[in-house]
Amino acid sequence: MYDRGLSVLEQYGLTAKSSYRGRGALLCQTEKGLLILREFRGSAKRLEKQREFLLQVQKQSGENVDQILVNQAGELVSVDKEGIPYVLKNWYEGKECDTKSQEDVIKSVEALARLHRVMKLPVCEEYVAEPLDEEYLRHNQELRRIQKFIRKKGAGNSFEKAYLSSVEWFLERGTQALKRLETSGYQQLRQTALEEGSICHGEYNQHNVLMLKRGTAVTNFEKWSFDVPMADLYRFMRKVLEKNNWDVSLAREILKAYHRQKPLTAAELENLQIRFSYPEKYWKLGNYYFTHRKSWISEKNVEKILQLIEQKNLWEDFEKKCFCNWEF
């Protein structure tokens, strides 16, 4: 991949002064500075839309985002002699957000809020995210299907035993979250987001935010969609809080930081609270087990589900304590 990837630079009229691997891609120092070259597996049409809103973000806000470069033929995707497609983007010298650094976390969430202010396009139905109520209903059904499957075959390993002993408790929380969502202001919130053409990053986490000498850079927008901005904020907060023992004070500082850049409404906070009440991490572990080879279970996943069970009351208490007072 090394040589093959580098040869694609010729289609941009560029050469690599130096290159090295980074997260499944090639980072290249070129005449245009630091660039990243990655194999492309998506839709060219979707990529065009991605480039459109990223150019808009840069123009309207000046935020640092990874812009997709056009080759000498005017194309976003460059195919090498073996028929392998690549995308070339600008990149930034910086370190990933450290989830243990409150300063990094706050800077990252402020950058997210600023992006949410400007990431908007007329809605394309094919890129609209699945409604959250439909997602929760599907996930609850999948949790029950996994439960039925393990009961039928018999729990033969530590993961299966842990799942059967705990699934009813987590299913009850999942059912409650869906009921709360259905009686909340979510549908109006979603309708407003779609009317405004609000775009979510789709995978906003510590790995996709780089801390620069001045400011931040947000990268890897490949999973973008039209959705309620709280989807992004929830994903980022959950990743950070899982690594900080569900620290309520940190969570509230994150909310305040976002609110300073883009004021949160009562409906958005209600939606965020409901998202935190859903046992998403538990569903992810169950789904991973169900869709992968079951003759060998990762010890890491056994540890994860046991930790979730051990911390279930801490997680449940977090949602209640964090959102008990919505006044900032």
Tab-separated table of C-alpha atoms in Angstrom:
chain	number	residue	atom	x	y	z
A	1	MET	CA	0.000	0.000	0.000
A	2	TYR	CA	2.917	2.315	0.762
A	3	ASP	CA	4.266	2.688	-2.808
A	4	ARG	CA	0.864	2.349	-4.419
A	5	GLY	CA	-0.589	5.106	-2.296
A	6	LEU	CA	2.304	7.453	-2.968
A	7	SER	CA	1.987	7.013	-6.741
A	8	VAL	CA	-1.545	8.480	-6.569
A	9	LEU	CA	-0.033	11.840	-5.597
A	10	GLU	CA	1.108	12.225	-9.193
A	11	GLN	CA	-2.542	12.777	-10.158
A	12	TYR	CA	-2.440	15.925	-8.018
A	13	GLY	CA	0.892	17.116	-9.404
A	14	LEU	CA	2.493	16.435	-6.019
A	15	THR	CA	5.377	14.436	-4.617
A	16	ALA	CA	5.959	13.205	-1.084
A	17	LYS	CA	9.042	14.580	0.630
A	18	SER	CA	8.371	12.102	3.426
A	19	SER	CA	5.539	9.785	4.437
A	20	TYR	CA	4.446	7.584	7.313
A	21	ARG	CA	1.469	5.480	8.308
A	22	GLY	CA	-1.279	6.748	10.591
A	23	ARG	CA	-4.617	5.083	11.404
A	24	GLY	CA	-4.931	3.106	8.181
A	25	ALA	CA	-3.755	5.944	5.950
A	26	LEU	CA	-0.624	7.605	4.613
A	27	LEU	CA	0.453	10.969	5.983
A	28	CYS	CA	2.567	12.801	3.399
A	29	GLN	CA	4.660	15.947	3.572
A	30	THR	CA	4.260	17.627	0.168
A	31	GLU	CA	4.557	20.959	-1.619
A	32	LYS	CA	1.102	21.745	-0.199
A	33	GLY	CA	2.058	20.847	3.349
A	34	LEU	CA	0.840	17.860	5.357
A	35	LEU	CA	-1.763	15.753	3.522
A	36	ILE	CA	-3.443	12.434	4.269
A	37	LEU	CA	-4.121	9.780	1.640
A	38	ARG	CA	-6.715	7.126	2.386
A	39	GLU	CA	-8.378	4.342	0.426
A	40	PHE	CA	-11.952	5.303	-0.421
A	41	ARG	CA	-14.885	2.923	-0.054
A	42	GLY	CA	-17.847	5.253	-0.102
A	43	SER	CA	-20.142	7.013	-2.546
A	44	ALA	CA	-18.688	9.727	-4.806
A	45	LYS	CA	-22.015	11.580	-4.650
A	46	ARG	CA	-21.959	11.595	-0.845
A	47	LEU	CA	-18.339	12.730	-0.921
A	48	GLU	CA	-19.348	15.720	-3.070
A	49	LYS	CA	-21.877	16.760	-0.416
A	50	GLN	CA	-19.264	16.312	2.298
A	51	ARG	CA	-16.865	18.596	0.467
A	52	GLU	CA	-19.650	21.129	-0.084
A	53	PHE	CA	-20.471	21.609	3.586
A	54	LEU	CA	-16.817	21.479	4.668
A	55	LEU	CA	-15.970	24.302	2.262
A	56	GLN	CA	-18.950	26.186	3.672
A	57	VAL	CA	-17.713	25.615	7.227
A	58	GLN	CA	-14.275	26.957	6.367
A	59	LYS	CA	-15.702	29.985	4.563
A	60	GLN	CA	-18.290	30.935	7.193
A	61	SER	CA	-16.436	30.142	10.394
A	62	GLY	CA	-12.753	29.623	9.644
A	63	GLU	CA	-12.817	26.389	11.671
A	64	ASN	CA	-10.041	23.918	10.892
A	65	VAL	CA	-11.531	20.891	9.121
A	66	ASP	CA	-10.037	18.331	6.739
A	67	GLN	CA	-10.816	19.585	3.231
A	68	ILE	CA	-10.966	17.085	0.353
A	69	LEU	CA	-8.579	17.940	-2.484
A	70	VAL	CA	-9.435	17.805	-6.188
A	71	ASN	CA	-7.001	16.055	-8.550
A	72	GLN	CA	-5.782	17.486	-11.853
A	73	ALA	CA	-8.748	15.906	-13.662
A	74	GLY	CA	-11.152	17.759	-11.361
A	75	GLU	CA	-12.149	14.610	-9.447
A	76	LEU	CA	-12.367	13.992	-5.717
A	77	VAL	CA	-11.551	10.291	-6.027
A	78	SER	CA	-8.290	9.161	-7.639
A	79	VAL	CA	-7.939	5.586	-8.895
A	80	ASP	CA	-4.523	3.958	-9.152
A	81	LYS	CA	-3.357	1.527	-11.871
A	82	GLU	CA	-4.764	-1.421	-9.903
A	83	GLY	CA	-8.204	0.175	-9.710
A	84	ILE	CA	-8.004	1.110	-6.029
A	85	PRO	CA	-9.714	4.453	-5.248
A	86	TYR	CA	-8.144	7.046	-2.937
A	87	VAL	CA	-9.074	10.382	-1.414
A	88	LEU	CA	-6.519	13.051	-0.538
A	89	LYS	CA	-7.195	15.605	2.214
A	90	ASN	CA	-5.283	18.327	4.004
A	91	TRP	CA	-4.119	17.421	7.505
A	92	TYR	CA	-2.891	19.072	10.688
A	93	GLU	CA	0.071	18.704	13.031
A	94	GLY	CA	-1.452	18.073	16.421
A	95	LYS	CA	-2.269	15.515	19.083
A	96	GLU	CA	-5.615	13.831	19.588
A	97	CYS	CA	-7.907	15.157	22.306
A	98	ASP	CA	-6.912	13.682	25.668
A	99	THR	CA	-10.090	12.547	27.446
A	100	LYS	CA	-8.310	12.920	30.786
A	101	SER	CA	-7.552	16.591	30.097
A	102	GLN	CA	-10.480	18.868	30.917
A	103	GLU	CA	-8.870	21.606	28.857
A	104	ASP	CA	-8.778	19.374	25.758
A	105	VAL	CA	-12.332	18.195	26.342
A	106	ILE	CA	-13.693	21.726	26.737
A	107	LYS	CA	-11.900	22.965	23.617
A	108	SER	CA	-13.268	19.994	21.687
A	109	VAL	CA	-16.874	20.550	22.718
A	110	GLU	CA	-16.625	24.273	21.978
A	111	ALA	CA	-15.392	23.399	18.484
A	112	LEU	CA	-18.359	21.039	18.064
A	113	ALA	CA	-20.837	23.752	19.014
A	114	ARG	CA	-19.262	26.189	16.560
A	115	LEU	CA	-19.487	23.565	13.811
A	116	HIS	CA	-23.138	22.930	14.604
A	117	ARG	CA	-23.856	26.622	14.051
A	118	VAL	CA	-22.680	26.454	10.435
A	119	MET	CA	-22.937	22.827	9.277
A	120	LYS	CA	-26.156	23.166	7.302
A	121	LEU	CA	-27.307	22.259	3.795
A	122	PRO	CA	-30.681	21.717	2.112
A	123	VAL	CA	-31.754	18.240	3.206
A	124	CYS	CA	-31.154	15.224	0.973
A	125	GLU	CA	-33.475	12.448	2.172
A	126	GLU	CA	-30.959	9.715	1.401
A	127	TYR	CA	-28.568	11.159	3.983
A	128	VAL	CA	-31.069	11.657	6.816
A	129	ALA	CA	-30.228	9.651	9.955
A	130	GLU	CA	-32.585	6.981	11.253
A	131	PRO	CA	-35.129	8.466	13.714
A	132	LEU	CA	-34.051	7.827	17.295
A	133	ASP	CA	-37.340	6.186	18.293
A	134	GLU	CA	-36.997	3.673	15.455
A	135	GLU	CA	-33.399	3.019	16.485
A	136	TYR	CA	-34.332	2.385	20.123
A	137	LEU	CA	-37.217	0.092	19.105
A	138	ARG	CA	-34.873	-1.916	16.862
A	139	HIS	CA	-32.175	-2.132	19.517
A	140	ASN	CA	-34.651	-3.322	22.154
A	141	GLN	CA	-35.865	-6.024	19.777
A	142	GLU	CA	-32.280	-7.069	19.150
A	143	LEU	CA	-31.563	-7.316	22.883
A	144	ARG	CA	-34.545	-9.662	23.231
A	145	ARG	CA	-33.457	-11.697	20.203
A	146	ILE	CA	-29.993	-12.178	21.707
A	147	GLN	CA	-31.545	-13.186	25.020
A	148	LYS	CA	-33.736	-15.776	23.288
A	149	PHE	CA	-30.782	-17.081	21.274
A	150	ILE	CA	-28.563	-17.612	24.343
A	151	ARG	CA	-31.379	-19.228	26.325
A	152	LYS	CA	-32.061	-21.655	23.483
A	153	LYS	CA	-28.419	-22.695	22.991
A	154	GLY	CA	-27.465	-22.477	26.643
A	155	ALA	CA	-25.017	-20.044	28.225
A	156	GLY	CA	-21.669	-21.738	27.735
A	157	ASN	CA	-19.200	-18.947	28.427
A	158	SER	CA	-18.690	-15.998	30.765
A	159	PHE	CA	-20.117	-13.419	28.358
A	160	GLU	CA	-23.330	-15.353	27.747
A	161	LYS	CA	-23.823	-15.971	31.466
A	162	ALA	CA	-23.256	-12.289	32.269
A	163	TYR	CA	-25.670	-11.251	29.513
A	164	LEU	CA	-28.480	-13.555	30.676
A	165	SER	CA	-28.080	-12.460	34.290
A	166	SER	CA	-28.312	-8.757	33.430
A	167	VAL	CA	-30.347	-8.303	30.247
A	168	GLU	CA	-33.730	-7.831	31.929
A	169	TRP	CA	-32.463	-4.847	33.936
A	170	PHE	CA	-30.969	-3.157	30.873
A	171	LEU	CA	-33.980	-4.020	28.705
A	172	GLU	CA	-36.239	-2.322	31.226
A	173	ARG	CA	-34.118	0.852	30.937
A	174	GLY	CA	-34.220	0.614	27.168
A	175	THR	CA	-37.999	0.282	27.204
A	176	GLN	CA	-38.340	3.231	29.587
A	177	ALA	CA	-36.067	5.380	27.392
A	178	LEU	CA	-38.207	4.654	24.331
A	179	LYS	CA	-41.405	5.568	26.203
A	180	ARG	CA	-39.834	8.809	27.422
A	181	LEU	CA	-38.682	9.624	23.909
A	182	GLU	CA	-42.146	9.026	22.450
A	183	THR	CA	-43.762	11.466	24.895
A	184	SER	CA	-40.988	14.068	24.641
A	185	GLY	CA	-40.439	16.931	22.222
A	186	TYR	CA	-38.134	14.811	20.070
A	187	GLN	CA	-40.292	14.764	16.923
A	188	GLN	CA	-40.497	18.563	16.864
A	189	LEU	CA	-36.774	18.807	17.582
A	190	ARG	CA	-36.022	16.471	14.684
A	191	GLN	CA	-38.396	18.300	12.343
A	192	THR	CA	-36.730	21.621	13.164
A	193	ALA	CA	-33.266	20.125	12.590
A	194	LEU	CA	-34.306	18.817	9.178
A	195	GLU	CA	-35.984	22.095	8.219
A	196	GLU	CA	-32.728	23.893	9.070
A	197	GLY	CA	-30.636	21.261	7.285
A	198	SER	CA	-28.577	20.546	10.401
A	199	ILE	CA	-25.630	18.224	9.764
A	200	CYS	CA	-23.991	15.991	12.361
A	201	HIS	CA	-20.387	14.816	12.208
A	202	GLY	CA	-21.567	11.278	12.959
A	203	GLU	CA	-18.451	10.116	14.778
A	204	TYR	CA	-17.387	13.029	16.939
A	205	ASN	CA	-14.932	11.525	19.425
A	206	GLN	CA	-11.476	12.177	20.856
A	207	HIS	CA	-9.743	10.503	17.898
A	208	ASN	CA	-11.235	12.951	15.406
A	209	VAL	CA	-10.310	16.165	17.216
A	210	LEU	CA	-6.719	17.367	16.996
A	211	MET	CA	-5.321	19.845	19.490
A	212	LEU	CA	-3.177	22.381	17.619
A	213	LYS	CA	-0.793	25.024	18.892
A	214	ARG	CA	-3.603	27.440	18.170
A	215	GLY	CA	-7.111	26.057	18.316
A	216	THR	CA	-8.416	22.681	17.196
A	217	ALA	CA	-8.952	20.742	13.990
A	218	VAL	CA	-11.896	18.414	13.384
A	219	THR	CA	-11.392	15.511	10.999
A	220	ASN	CA	-13.009	12.412	9.485
A	221	PHE	CA	-16.541	13.506	8.590
A	222	GLU	CA	-17.256	10.340	6.578
A	223	LYS	CA	-20.220	9.301	8.778
A	224	TRP	CA	-22.009	12.672	8.518
A	225	SER	CA	-25.790	12.827	8.241
A	226	PHE	CA	-28.714	15.196	8.653
A	227	ASP	CA	-29.740	14.800	12.272
A	228	VAL	CA	-30.416	16.465	15.608
A	229	PRO	CA	-27.123	18.045	16.804
A	230	MET	CA	-27.583	16.408	20.215
A	231	ALA	CA	-26.597	13.123	18.568
A	232	ASP	CA	-23.031	14.445	18.195
A	233	LEU	CA	-22.897	16.005	21.643
A	234	TYR	CA	-24.146	12.775	23.235
A	235	ARG	CA	-21.588	10.619	21.421
A	236	PHE	CA	-18.720	12.839	22.484
A	237	MET	CA	-19.881	13.162	26.080
A	238	ARG	CA	-20.481	9.424	26.466
A	239	LYS	CA	-16.991	8.570	25.214
A	240	VAL	CA	-15.407	11.096	27.577
A	241	LEU	CA	-17.538	10.230	30.607
A	242	GLU	CA	-17.021	6.487	30.253
A	243	LYS	CA	-13.311	7.206	30.676
A	244	ASN	CA	-13.918	9.548	33.616
A	245	ASN	CA	-16.120	7.357	35.804
A	246	TRP	CA	-19.292	9.294	34.898
A	247	ASP	CA	-18.051	12.477	36.550
A	248	VAL	CA	-21.137	14.707	36.888
A	249	SER	CA	-19.117	17.892	37.448
A	250	LEU	CA	-17.152	17.284	34.241
A	251	ALA	CA	-20.388	16.611	32.351
A	252	ARG	CA	-21.857	19.899	33.490
A	253	GLU	CA	-18.706	21.766	32.470
A	254	ILE	CA	-19.043	20.194	29.017
A	255	LEU	CA	-22.678	21.314	28.797
A	256	LYS	CA	-21.737	24.840	29.871
A	257	ALA	CA	-18.957	24.989	27.261
A	258	TYR	CA	-21.310	23.931	24.457
A	259	HIS	CA	-23.987	26.316	25.721
A	260	ARG	CA	-21.569	29.262	25.587
A	261	GLN	CA	-21.038	28.709	21.863
A	262	LYS	CA	-24.516	27.503	20.905
A	263	PRO	CA	-27.234	27.951	23.539
A	264	LEU	CA	-28.994	24.734	24.490
A	265	THR	CA	-32.795	24.711	24.578
A	266	ALA	CA	-34.901	22.845	27.130
A	267	ALA	CA	-35.972	20.423	24.370
A	268	GLU	CA	-32.347	19.699	23.457
A	269	LEU	CA	-31.393	19.064	27.069
A	270	GLU	CA	-34.404	16.782	27.494
A	271	ASN	CA	-33.319	14.849	24.416
A	272	LEU	CA	-29.747	14.604	25.662
A	273	GLN	CA	-30.958	13.298	29.017
A	274	ILE	CA	-33.073	10.604	27.348
A	275	ARG	CA	-30.108	9.552	25.202
A	276	PHE	CA	-28.063	9.056	28.364
A	277	SER	CA	-30.838	6.935	29.857
A	278	TYR	CA	-30.591	4.397	27.038
A	279	PRO	CA	-28.147	1.462	27.617
A	280	GLU	CA	-26.322	1.949	24.324
A	281	LYS	CA	-22.981	0.481	25.386
A	282	TYR	CA	-24.749	-2.663	26.618
A	283	TRP	CA	-26.559	-3.003	23.290
A	284	LYS	CA	-23.274	-2.542	21.395
A	285	LEU	CA	-21.616	-5.366	23.308
A	286	GLY	CA	-24.603	-7.645	22.775
A	287	ASN	CA	-24.801	-6.801	19.096
A	288	TYR	CA	-21.072	-7.409	18.622
A	289	TYR	CA	-21.419	-10.834	20.254
A	290	PHE	CA	-24.446	-11.744	18.108
A	291	THR	CA	-22.939	-10.694	14.773
A	292	HIS	CA	-19.471	-12.244	15.262
A	293	ARG	CA	-18.004	-15.690	15.706
A	294	LYS	CA	-19.302	-17.187	18.958
A	295	SER	CA	-16.829	-20.050	19.307
A	296	TRP	CA	-14.315	-17.532	20.690
A	297	ILE	CA	-15.322	-14.658	22.963
A	298	SER	CA	-12.946	-11.761	23.545
A	299	GLU	CA	-11.843	-11.486	27.164
A	300	LYS	CA	-11.911	-7.739	26.684
A	301	ASN	CA	-15.644	-7.853	25.901
A	302	VAL	CA	-16.248	-10.058	28.928
A	303	GLU	CA	-14.480	-7.448	31.052
A	304	LYS	CA	-16.541	-4.672	29.439
A	305	ILE	CA	-19.917	-6.273	30.116
A	306	LEU	CA	-18.948	-7.143	33.698
A	307	GLN	CA	-17.837	-3.540	34.231
A	308	LEU	CA	-21.117	-2.234	32.782
A	309	ILE	CA	-23.089	-4.453	35.149
A	310	GLU	CA	-20.950	-3.356	38.089
A	311	GLN	CA	-21.390	0.332	37.207
A	312	LYS	CA	-25.056	0.204	36.199
A	313	ASN	CA	-26.275	2.157	39.207
A	314	LEU	CA	-23.537	4.772	38.774
A	315	TRP	CA	-24.561	5.190	35.104
A	316	GLU	CA	-28.251	5.433	36.007
A	317	ASP	CA	-27.591	7.953	38.781
A	318	PHE	CA	-25.483	10.073	36.425
A	319	GLU	CA	-28.422	10.814	34.124
A	320	LYS	CA	-30.574	11.953	37.051
A	321	LYS	CA	-27.894	14.080	38.741
A	322	CYS	CA	-26.461	15.706	35.640
A	323	PHE	CA	-29.758	17.067	34.361
A	324	CYS	CA	-31.488	17.896	37.643
A	325	ASN	CA	-30.932	21.624	37.078
A	326	TRP	CA	-31.006	22.988	33.544
A	327	GLU	CA	-30.120	26.539	34.441
A	328	PHE	CA	-26.584	27.567	33.509
